Tab-separated table of C-alpha atoms and ligand atoms in Angstrom:
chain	number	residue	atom	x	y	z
A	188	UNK	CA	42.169	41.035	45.783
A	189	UNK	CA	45.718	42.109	47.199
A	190	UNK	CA	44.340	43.237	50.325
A	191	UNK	CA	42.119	40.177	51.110
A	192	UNK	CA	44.224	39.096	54.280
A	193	UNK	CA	44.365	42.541	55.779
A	194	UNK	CA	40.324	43.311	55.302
A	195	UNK	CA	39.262	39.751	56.257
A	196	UNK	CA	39.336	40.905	60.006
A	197	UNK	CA	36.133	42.226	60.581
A	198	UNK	CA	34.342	42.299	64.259
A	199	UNK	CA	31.164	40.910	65.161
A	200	UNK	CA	30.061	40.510	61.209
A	201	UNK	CA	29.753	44.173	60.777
A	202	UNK	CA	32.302	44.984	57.295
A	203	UNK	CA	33.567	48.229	58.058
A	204	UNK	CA	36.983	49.145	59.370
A	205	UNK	CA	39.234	51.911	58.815
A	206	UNK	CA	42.934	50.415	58.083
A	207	UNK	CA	45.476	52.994	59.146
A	208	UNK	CA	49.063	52.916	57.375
A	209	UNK	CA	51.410	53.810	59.952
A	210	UNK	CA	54.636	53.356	57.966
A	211	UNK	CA	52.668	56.018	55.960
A	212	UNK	CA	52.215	58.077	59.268
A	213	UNK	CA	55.894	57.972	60.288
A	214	UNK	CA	57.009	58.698	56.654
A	215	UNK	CA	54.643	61.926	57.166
A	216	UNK	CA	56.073	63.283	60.291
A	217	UNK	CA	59.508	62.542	59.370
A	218	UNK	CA	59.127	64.682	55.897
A	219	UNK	CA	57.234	67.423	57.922
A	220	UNK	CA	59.983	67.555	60.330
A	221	UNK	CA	62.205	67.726	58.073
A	222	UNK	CA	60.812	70.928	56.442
A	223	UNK	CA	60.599	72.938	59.388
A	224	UNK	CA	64.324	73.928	59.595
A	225	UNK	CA	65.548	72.336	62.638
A	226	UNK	CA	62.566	73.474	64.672
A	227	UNK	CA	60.895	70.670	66.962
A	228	UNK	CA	58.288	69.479	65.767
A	229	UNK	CA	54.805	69.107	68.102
A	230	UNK	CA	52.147	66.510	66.779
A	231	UNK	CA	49.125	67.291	66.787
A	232	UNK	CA	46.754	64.580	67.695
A	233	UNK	CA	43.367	66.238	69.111
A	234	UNK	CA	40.095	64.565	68.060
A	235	UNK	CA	41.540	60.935	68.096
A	236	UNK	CA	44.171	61.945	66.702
A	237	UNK	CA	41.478	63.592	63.309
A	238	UNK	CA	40.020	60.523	63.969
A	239	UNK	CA	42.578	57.960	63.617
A	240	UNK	CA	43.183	57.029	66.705
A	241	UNK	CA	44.939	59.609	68.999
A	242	UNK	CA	46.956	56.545	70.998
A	243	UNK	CA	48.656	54.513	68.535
A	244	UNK	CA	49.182	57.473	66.545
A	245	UNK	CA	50.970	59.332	69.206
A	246	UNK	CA	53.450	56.278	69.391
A	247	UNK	CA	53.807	56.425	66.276
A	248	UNK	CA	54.557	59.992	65.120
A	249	UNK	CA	57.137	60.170	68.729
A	250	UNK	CA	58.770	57.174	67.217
A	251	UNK	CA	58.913	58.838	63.907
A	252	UNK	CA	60.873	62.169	65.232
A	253	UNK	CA	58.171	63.849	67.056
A	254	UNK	CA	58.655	65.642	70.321
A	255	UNK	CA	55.955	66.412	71.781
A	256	UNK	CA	52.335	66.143	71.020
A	257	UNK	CA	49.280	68.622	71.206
A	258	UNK	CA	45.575	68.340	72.130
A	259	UNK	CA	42.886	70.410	72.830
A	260	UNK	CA	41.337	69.302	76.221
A	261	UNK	CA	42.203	67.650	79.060
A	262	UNK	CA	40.572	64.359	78.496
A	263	UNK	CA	42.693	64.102	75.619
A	264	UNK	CA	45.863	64.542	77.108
A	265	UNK	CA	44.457	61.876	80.107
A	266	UNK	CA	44.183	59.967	77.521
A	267	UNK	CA	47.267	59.359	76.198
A	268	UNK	CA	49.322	59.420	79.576
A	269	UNK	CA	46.907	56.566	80.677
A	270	UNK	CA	48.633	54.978	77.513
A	271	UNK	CA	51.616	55.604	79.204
A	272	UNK	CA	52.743	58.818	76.789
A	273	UNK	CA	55.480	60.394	78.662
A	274	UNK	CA	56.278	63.659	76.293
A	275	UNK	CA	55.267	66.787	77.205
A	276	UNK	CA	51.369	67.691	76.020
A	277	UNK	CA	50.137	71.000	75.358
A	278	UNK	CA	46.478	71.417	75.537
A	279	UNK	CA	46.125	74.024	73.167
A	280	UNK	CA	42.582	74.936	73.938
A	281	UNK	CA	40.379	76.382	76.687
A	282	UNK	CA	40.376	75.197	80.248
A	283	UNK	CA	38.748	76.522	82.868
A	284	UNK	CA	40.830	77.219	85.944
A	285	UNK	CA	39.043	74.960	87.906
A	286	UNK	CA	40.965	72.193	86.212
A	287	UNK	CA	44.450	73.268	87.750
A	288	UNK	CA	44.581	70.642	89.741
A	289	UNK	CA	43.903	67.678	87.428
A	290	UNK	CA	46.350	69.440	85.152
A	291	UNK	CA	49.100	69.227	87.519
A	292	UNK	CA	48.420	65.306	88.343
A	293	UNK	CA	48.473	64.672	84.633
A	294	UNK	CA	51.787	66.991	83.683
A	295	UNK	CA	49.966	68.378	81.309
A	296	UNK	CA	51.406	71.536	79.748
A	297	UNK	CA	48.232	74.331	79.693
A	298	UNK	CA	47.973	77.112	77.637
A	299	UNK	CA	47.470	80.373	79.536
A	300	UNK	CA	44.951	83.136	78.317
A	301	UNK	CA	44.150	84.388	82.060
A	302	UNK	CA	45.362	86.087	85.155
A	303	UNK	CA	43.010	83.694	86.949
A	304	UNK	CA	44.235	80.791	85.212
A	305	UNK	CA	47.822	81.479	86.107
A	306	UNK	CA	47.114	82.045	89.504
A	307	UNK	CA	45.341	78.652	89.951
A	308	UNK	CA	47.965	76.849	88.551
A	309	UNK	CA	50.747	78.752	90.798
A	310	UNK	CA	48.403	77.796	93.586
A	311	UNK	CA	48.703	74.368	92.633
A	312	UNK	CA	52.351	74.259	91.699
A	313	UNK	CA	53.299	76.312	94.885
A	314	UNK	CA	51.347	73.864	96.903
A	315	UNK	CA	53.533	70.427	95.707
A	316	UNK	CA	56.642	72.319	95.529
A	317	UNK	CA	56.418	72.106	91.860
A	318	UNK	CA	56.902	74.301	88.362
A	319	UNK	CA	54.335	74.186	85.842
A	320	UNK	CA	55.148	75.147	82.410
A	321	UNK	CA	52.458	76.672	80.241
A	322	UNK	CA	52.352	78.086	77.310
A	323	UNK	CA	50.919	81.931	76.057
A	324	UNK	CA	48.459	82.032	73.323
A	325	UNK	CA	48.761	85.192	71.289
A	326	UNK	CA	45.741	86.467	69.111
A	327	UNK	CA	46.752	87.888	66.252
A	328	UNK	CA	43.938	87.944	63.849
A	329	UNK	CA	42.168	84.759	63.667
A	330	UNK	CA	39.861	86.742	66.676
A	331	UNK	CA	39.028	83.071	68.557
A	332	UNK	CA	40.738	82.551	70.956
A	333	UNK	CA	44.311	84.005	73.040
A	334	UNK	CA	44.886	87.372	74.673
A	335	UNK	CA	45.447	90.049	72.946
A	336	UNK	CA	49.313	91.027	71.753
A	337	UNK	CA	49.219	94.648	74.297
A	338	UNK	CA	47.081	91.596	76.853
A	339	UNK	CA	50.200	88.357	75.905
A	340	UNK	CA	53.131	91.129	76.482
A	341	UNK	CA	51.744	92.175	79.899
A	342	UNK	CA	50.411	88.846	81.299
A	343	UNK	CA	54.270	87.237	80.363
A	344	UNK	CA	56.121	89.785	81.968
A	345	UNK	CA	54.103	89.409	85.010
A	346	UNK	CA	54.073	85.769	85.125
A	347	UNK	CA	58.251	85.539	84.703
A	348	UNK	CA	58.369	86.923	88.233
A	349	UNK	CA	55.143	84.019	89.656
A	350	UNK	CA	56.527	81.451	91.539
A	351	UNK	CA	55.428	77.786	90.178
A	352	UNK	CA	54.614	79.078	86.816
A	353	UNK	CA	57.543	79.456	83.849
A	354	UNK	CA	56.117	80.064	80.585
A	355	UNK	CA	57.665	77.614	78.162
A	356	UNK	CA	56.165	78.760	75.305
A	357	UNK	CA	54.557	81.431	73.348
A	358	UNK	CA	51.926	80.950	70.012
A	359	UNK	CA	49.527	82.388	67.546
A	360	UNK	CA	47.554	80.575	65.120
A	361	UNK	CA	46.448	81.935	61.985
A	362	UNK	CA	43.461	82.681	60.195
A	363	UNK	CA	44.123	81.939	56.335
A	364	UNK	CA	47.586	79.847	55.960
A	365	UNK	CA	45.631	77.560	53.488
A	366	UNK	CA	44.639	80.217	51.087
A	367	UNK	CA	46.059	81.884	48.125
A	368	UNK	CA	46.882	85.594	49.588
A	369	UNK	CA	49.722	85.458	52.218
A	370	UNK	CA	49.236	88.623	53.299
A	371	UNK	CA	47.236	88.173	56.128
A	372	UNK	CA	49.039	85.841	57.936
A	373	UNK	CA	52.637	87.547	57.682
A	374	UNK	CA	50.663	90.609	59.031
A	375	UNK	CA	49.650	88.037	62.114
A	376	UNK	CA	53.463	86.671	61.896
A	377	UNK	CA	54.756	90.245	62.270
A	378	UNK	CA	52.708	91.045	65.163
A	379	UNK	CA	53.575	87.997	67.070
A	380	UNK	CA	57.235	88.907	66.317
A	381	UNK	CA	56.726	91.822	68.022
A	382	UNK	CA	55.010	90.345	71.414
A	383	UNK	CA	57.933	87.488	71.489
A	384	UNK	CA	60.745	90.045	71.174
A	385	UNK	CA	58.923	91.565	74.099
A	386	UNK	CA	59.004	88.476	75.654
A	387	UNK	CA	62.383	87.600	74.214
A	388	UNK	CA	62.876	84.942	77.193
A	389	UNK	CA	60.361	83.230	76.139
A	390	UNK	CA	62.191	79.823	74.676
A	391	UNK	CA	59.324	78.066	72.398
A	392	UNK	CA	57.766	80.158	69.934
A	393	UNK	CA	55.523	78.651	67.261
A	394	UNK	CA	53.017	79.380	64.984
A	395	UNK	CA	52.990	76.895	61.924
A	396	UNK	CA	50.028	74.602	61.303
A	397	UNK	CA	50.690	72.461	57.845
A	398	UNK	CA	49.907	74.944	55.457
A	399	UNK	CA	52.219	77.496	57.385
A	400	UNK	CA	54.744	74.654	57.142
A	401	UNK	CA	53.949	73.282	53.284
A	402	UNK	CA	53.541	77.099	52.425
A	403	UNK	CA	55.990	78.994	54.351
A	404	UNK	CA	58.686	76.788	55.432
A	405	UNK	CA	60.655	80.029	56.812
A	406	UNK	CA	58.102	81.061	59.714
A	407	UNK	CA	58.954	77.645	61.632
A	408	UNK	CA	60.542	79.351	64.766
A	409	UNK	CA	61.405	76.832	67.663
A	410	UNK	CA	58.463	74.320	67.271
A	411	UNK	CA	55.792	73.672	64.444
A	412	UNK	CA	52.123	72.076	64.943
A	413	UNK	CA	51.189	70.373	62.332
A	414	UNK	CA	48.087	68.093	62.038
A	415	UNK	CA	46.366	67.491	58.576
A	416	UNK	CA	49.910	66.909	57.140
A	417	UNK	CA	50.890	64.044	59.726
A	418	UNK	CA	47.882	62.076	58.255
A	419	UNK	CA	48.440	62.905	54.718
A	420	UNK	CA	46.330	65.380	53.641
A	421	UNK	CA	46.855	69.016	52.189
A	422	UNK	CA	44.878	71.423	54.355
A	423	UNK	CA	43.809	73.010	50.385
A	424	UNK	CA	44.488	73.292	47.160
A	425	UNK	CA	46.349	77.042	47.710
A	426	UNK	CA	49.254	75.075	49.572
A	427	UNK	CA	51.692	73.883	48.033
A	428	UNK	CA	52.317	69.848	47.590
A	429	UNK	CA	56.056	70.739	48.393
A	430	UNK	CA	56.208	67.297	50.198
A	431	UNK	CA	55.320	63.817	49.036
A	432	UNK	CA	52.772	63.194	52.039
A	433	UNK	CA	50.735	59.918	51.944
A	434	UNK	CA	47.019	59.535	53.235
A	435	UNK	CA	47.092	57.612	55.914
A	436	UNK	CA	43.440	56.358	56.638
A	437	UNK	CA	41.045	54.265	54.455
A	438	UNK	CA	37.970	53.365	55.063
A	439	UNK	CA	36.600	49.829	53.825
A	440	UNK	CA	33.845	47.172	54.079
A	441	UNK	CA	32.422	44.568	52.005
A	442	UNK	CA	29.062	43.991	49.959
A	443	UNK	CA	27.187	42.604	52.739
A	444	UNK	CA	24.218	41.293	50.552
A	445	UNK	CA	23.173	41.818	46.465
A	446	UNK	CA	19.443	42.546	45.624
A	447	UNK	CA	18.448	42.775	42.346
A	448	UNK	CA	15.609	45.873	41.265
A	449	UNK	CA	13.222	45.869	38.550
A	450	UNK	CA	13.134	48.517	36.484
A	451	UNK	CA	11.292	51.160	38.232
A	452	UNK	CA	12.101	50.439	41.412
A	453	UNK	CA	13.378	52.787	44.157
A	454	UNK	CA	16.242	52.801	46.716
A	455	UNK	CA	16.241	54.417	50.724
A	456	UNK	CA	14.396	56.229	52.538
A	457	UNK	CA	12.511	58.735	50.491
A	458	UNK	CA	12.931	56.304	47.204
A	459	UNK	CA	14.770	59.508	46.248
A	460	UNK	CA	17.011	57.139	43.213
A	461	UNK	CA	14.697	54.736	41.285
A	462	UNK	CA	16.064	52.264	39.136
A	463	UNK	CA	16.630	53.084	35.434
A	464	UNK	CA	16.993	49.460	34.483
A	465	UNK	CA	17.203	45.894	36.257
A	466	UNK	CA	19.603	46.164	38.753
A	467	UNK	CA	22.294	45.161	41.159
A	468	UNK	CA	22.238	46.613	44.007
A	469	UNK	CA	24.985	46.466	46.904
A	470	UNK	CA	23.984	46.658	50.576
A	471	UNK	CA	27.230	48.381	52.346
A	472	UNK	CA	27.340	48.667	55.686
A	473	UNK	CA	28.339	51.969	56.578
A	474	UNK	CA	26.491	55.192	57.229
A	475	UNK	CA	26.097	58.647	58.670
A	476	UNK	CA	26.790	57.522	62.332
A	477	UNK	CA	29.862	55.521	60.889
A	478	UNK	CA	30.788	58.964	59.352
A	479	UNK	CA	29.556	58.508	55.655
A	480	UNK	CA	28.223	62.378	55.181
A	481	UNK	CA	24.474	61.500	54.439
A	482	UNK	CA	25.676	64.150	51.939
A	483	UNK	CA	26.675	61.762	49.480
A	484	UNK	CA	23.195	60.507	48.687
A	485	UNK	CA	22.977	59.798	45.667
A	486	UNK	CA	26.489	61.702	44.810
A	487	UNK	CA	29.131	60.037	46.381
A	488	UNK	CA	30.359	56.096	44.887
A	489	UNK	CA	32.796	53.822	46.579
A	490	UNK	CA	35.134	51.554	44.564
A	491	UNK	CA	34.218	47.609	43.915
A	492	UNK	CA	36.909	45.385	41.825
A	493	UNK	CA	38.654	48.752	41.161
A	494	UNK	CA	35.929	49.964	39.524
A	495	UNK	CA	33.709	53.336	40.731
A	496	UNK	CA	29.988	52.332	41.998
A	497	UNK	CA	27.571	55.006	42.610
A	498	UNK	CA	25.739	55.608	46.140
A	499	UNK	CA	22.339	55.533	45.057
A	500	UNK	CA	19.414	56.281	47.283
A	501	UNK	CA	19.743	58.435	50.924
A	502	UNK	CA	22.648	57.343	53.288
A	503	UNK	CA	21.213	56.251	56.225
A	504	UNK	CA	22.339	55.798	59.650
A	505	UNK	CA	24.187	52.476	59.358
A	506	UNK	CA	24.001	51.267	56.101
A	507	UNK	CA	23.916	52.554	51.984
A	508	UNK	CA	23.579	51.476	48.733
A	509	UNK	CA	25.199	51.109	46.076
A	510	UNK	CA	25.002	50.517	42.359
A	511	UNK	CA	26.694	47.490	41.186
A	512	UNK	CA	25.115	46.929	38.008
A	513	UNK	CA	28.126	48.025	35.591
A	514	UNK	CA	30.564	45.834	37.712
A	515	UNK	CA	31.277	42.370	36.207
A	516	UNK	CA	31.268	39.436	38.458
A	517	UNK	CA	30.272	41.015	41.468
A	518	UNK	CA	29.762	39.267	44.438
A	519	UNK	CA	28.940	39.303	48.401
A	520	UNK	CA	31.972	39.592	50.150
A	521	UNK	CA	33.922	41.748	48.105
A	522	UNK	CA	36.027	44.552	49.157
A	523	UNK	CA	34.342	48.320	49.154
A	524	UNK	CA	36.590	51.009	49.313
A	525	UNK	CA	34.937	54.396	50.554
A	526	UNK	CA	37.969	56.269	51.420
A	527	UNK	CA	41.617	54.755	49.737
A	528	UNK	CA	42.974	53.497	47.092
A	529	UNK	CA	41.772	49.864	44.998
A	530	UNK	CA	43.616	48.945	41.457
A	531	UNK	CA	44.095	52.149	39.746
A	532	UNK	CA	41.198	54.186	41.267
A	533	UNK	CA	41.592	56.258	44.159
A	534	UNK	CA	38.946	57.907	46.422
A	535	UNK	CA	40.671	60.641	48.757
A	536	UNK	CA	39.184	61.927	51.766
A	537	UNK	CA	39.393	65.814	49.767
A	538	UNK	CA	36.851	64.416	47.328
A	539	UNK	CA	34.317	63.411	49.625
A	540	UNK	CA	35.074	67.205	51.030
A	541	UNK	CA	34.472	68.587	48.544
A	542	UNK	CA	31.213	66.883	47.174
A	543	UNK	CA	29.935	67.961	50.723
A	544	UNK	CA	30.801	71.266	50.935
A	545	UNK	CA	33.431	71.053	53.631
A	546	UNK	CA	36.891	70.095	54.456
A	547	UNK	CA	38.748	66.656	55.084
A	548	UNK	CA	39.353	67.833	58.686
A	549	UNK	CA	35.725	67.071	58.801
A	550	UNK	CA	35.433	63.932	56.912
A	551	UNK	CA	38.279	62.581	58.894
A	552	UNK	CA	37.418	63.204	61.625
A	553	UNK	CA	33.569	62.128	61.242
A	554	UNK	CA	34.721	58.412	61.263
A	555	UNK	CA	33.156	57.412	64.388
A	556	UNK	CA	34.541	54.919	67.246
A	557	UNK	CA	32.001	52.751	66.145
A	558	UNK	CA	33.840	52.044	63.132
A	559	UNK	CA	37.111	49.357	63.864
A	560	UNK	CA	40.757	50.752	63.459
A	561	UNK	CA	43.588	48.470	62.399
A	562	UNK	CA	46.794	49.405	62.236
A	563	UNK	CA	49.531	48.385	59.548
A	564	UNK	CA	52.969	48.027	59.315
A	565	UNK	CA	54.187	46.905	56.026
A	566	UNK	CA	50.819	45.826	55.196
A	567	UNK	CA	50.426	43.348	58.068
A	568	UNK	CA	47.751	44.027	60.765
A	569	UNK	CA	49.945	45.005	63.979
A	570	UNK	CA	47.302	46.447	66.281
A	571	UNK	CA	43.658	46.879	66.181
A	572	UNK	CA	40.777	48.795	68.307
A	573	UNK	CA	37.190	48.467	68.079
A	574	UNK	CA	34.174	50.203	70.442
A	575	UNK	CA	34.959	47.300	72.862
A	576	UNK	CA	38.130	46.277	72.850
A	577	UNK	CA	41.363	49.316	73.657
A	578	UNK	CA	44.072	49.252	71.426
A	579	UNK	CA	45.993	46.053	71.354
A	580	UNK	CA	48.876	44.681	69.911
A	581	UNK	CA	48.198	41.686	67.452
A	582	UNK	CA	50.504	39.167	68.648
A	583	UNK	CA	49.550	40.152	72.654
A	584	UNK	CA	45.267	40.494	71.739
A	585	UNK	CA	43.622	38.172	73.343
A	586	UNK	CA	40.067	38.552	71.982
A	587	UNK	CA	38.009	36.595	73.432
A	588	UNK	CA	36.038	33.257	71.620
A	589	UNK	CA	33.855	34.700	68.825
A	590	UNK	CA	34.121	38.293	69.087
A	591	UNK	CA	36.804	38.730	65.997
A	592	UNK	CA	34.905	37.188	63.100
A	593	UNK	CA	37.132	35.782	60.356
A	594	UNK	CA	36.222	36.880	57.273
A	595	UNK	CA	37.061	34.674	53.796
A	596	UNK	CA	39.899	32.542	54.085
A	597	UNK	CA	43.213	35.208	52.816
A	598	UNK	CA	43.309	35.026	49.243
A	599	UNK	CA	47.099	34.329	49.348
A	600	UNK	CA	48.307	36.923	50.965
B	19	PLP	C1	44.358	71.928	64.972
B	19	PLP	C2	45.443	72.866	65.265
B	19	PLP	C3	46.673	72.774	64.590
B	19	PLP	C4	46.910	71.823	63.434
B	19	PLP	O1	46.350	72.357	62.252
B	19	PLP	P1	46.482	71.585	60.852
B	19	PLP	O2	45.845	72.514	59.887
B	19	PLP	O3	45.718	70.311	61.007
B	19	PLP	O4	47.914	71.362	60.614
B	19	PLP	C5	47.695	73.617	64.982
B	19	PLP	N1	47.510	74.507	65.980
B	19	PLP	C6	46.337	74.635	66.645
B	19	PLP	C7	46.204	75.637	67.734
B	19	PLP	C8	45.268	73.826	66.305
B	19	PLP	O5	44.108	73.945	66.961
């Protein structure tokens, strides 16, 4: 199989590993930024990043055209300036004012709902002699999260006058850019409108999350946000596939071990599938805590020699099964595809969604730290992270004596 020499890393024996494209990543961000009509273009990387890995693909997207990069707590952003990320960060989500402090040690750009807030982190500022920029979030609608628009236009003109605070930016975010009626959101887009000409000083205004992008290229104002889109995924199936976006994550393994069943026979916990005729049975080794929806019991399949096998039984915890019995020449060892493409067939991250009921927000970023990243360039393995060792570059990892099991020899790739 093509892939053999990427997917015969594996750690520790375990076959699962999530292989992240990042020449599919920068192609992403650089057609997304080059939709929003010369506004800068802030990547959002909360939740590792929706679960691909928030360091590697902060590097990534910056080197791609990004400017700046957005999270939603603190640890986040500590994250990534531990990784030695130097761009500005705006936490986009509550913190308490008790964490002015670490704020300031980390640069890290805040977003401002609160009197209180701002006073802490003039406190702080005024204290080291410094300005902290922070950002105003504006509800509009979506009824979350952000002051009010009477609340936003109040709170900014005060703060333009507070020493060691200078509000960089103002945003809203809205409640239904992935659906069919637009209505709603230009409502939200015309209120905003009307708090940033109040605060017309104000030099960063934005508002666009990928479907505002994909759908609505025209409401990009200074800066856009976009996150599903970076990783290559349509936010629904109201926006628009205006841009040829390319999934970025798939998630693989191998049949660890075949058992054959009589006729009769039953599968998993519950022996909810029983066998309708001898057969072949694939042990994968990837469940619910890897980020498999248990969900898919008995509904979802993976692909085997390009071919679709069904899950059969309940999804457990670390493992599943699958049906092998229509696939010719099956054997231990070969590739499983649970998210991705193999031969012809593709399985996207949108059709697990939707056989669970949710969204591929979700299934991405379900795919637990548990579960090994490697990174691509070109199709070549450039850096890799696993639950025990951080992100390192191929050519510098130095992993120690039997940790990284080799899989099959490459199959000449
Ligand atoms: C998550 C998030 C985004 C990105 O949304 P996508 O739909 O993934 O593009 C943008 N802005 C805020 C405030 C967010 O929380």
């Amino acid at each position: 199989m093509q892939s053999q020499g990427v997917s015969s890393h594996y750690w520790q024996g375990r076959p699962i590993w999530a292989e992240i494209d990042l020449d599919a990543l920068a192609n992403n961000v650089r057609l997304l930024k080059s939709q929003a009509n010369g506004a800068a273009l802030l990547a959002v990387v909360k939740a590792n990043a929706y679960g691909h890995g928030a360091v590697a693909v902060a590097r990534t997207a910056l080197a791609a055209g990004a400017d700046r990069l957005g999270v939603i707590c603190v640890d986040e952003g500590e994250q990534l300036r531990r990784a030695g990320v130097t761009v500005p960060i705006l936490v986009m989500g509550h913190t308490s004012s008790s964490a002015a402090q670490h704020l300031a040690d980390l640069s890290l750009t805040p977003t401002v709902v609160s009197s209180e807030m701002a006073l802490a982190l003039a406190r702080v500022a005024s204290e080291r002699g410094i300005e902290m920029p922070v950002h105003l979030k504006v509800d509009t609608g979506l009824n979350r999260y952000g002051l009010s628009p009477s609340e936003a236009a109040d709170l900014g003109r005060w703060l333009r006058d507070l020493a060691g605070i200078r509000v960089e930016g103002l945003f809203t975010h809205f409640a239904s850019a992935d659906e069919g009626d637009k209505s709603y959101m230009v409502e939200q887009h015309r209120l905003f409108l009307s708090v940033a000409e109040q605060l017309n000083w104000v030099p960063i205004r934005h508002v666009s999350n990928t479907a505002t992008l994909l759908g609505m290229p025209d409401m990009s104002l200074e800066m856009v946000r976009p996150g599903l889109g970076i990783y290559g995924c349509y936010p629904s199936n109201h926006v628009k596939r205006s841009l040829p976006l390319r999934p970025v994550l798939s998630l693989k393994g191998r049949v660890a071990r075949l058992t054959s069943l009589a006729s009769g026979e039953s599968v998993s916990y519950g022996h909810t599938w029983t066998a309708p005729r001898r057969s072949l049975i694939g042990l994968v080794t990837c469940g619910y805590a890897d980020g498999l929806p248990r969900a898919l019991s008995n509904r979802g399949s993976v692909l085997v020699r390009g071919q679709r096998a069904p899950i059969v039984g309940r999804v457990c915890m670390d493992m599943c099964m699958v049906d092998l019995s229509d696939i010719p020449d099956v054997a231990v060892d070969d590739e499983v595809v649970i998210i991705g493409r193999q031969g012809e067939e593709e399985i996207s991250a949108d059709e697990l969604a939707e056989l669970c009921g949710t969204i591929s927000y979700e299934i991405l970023c379900g795919i637990s730290a548990r579960v090994p990243r490697l990174y691509l360039r070109q199709g070549r393995i450039v850096s890799k992270q696993t639950l025990v060792l951080e992100l390192q570059d191929e050519v510098a990892a130095n992993v120690p004596e039997g940790v990284l099991a080799e899989g099959p020899s490459p199959g000449g790739a």
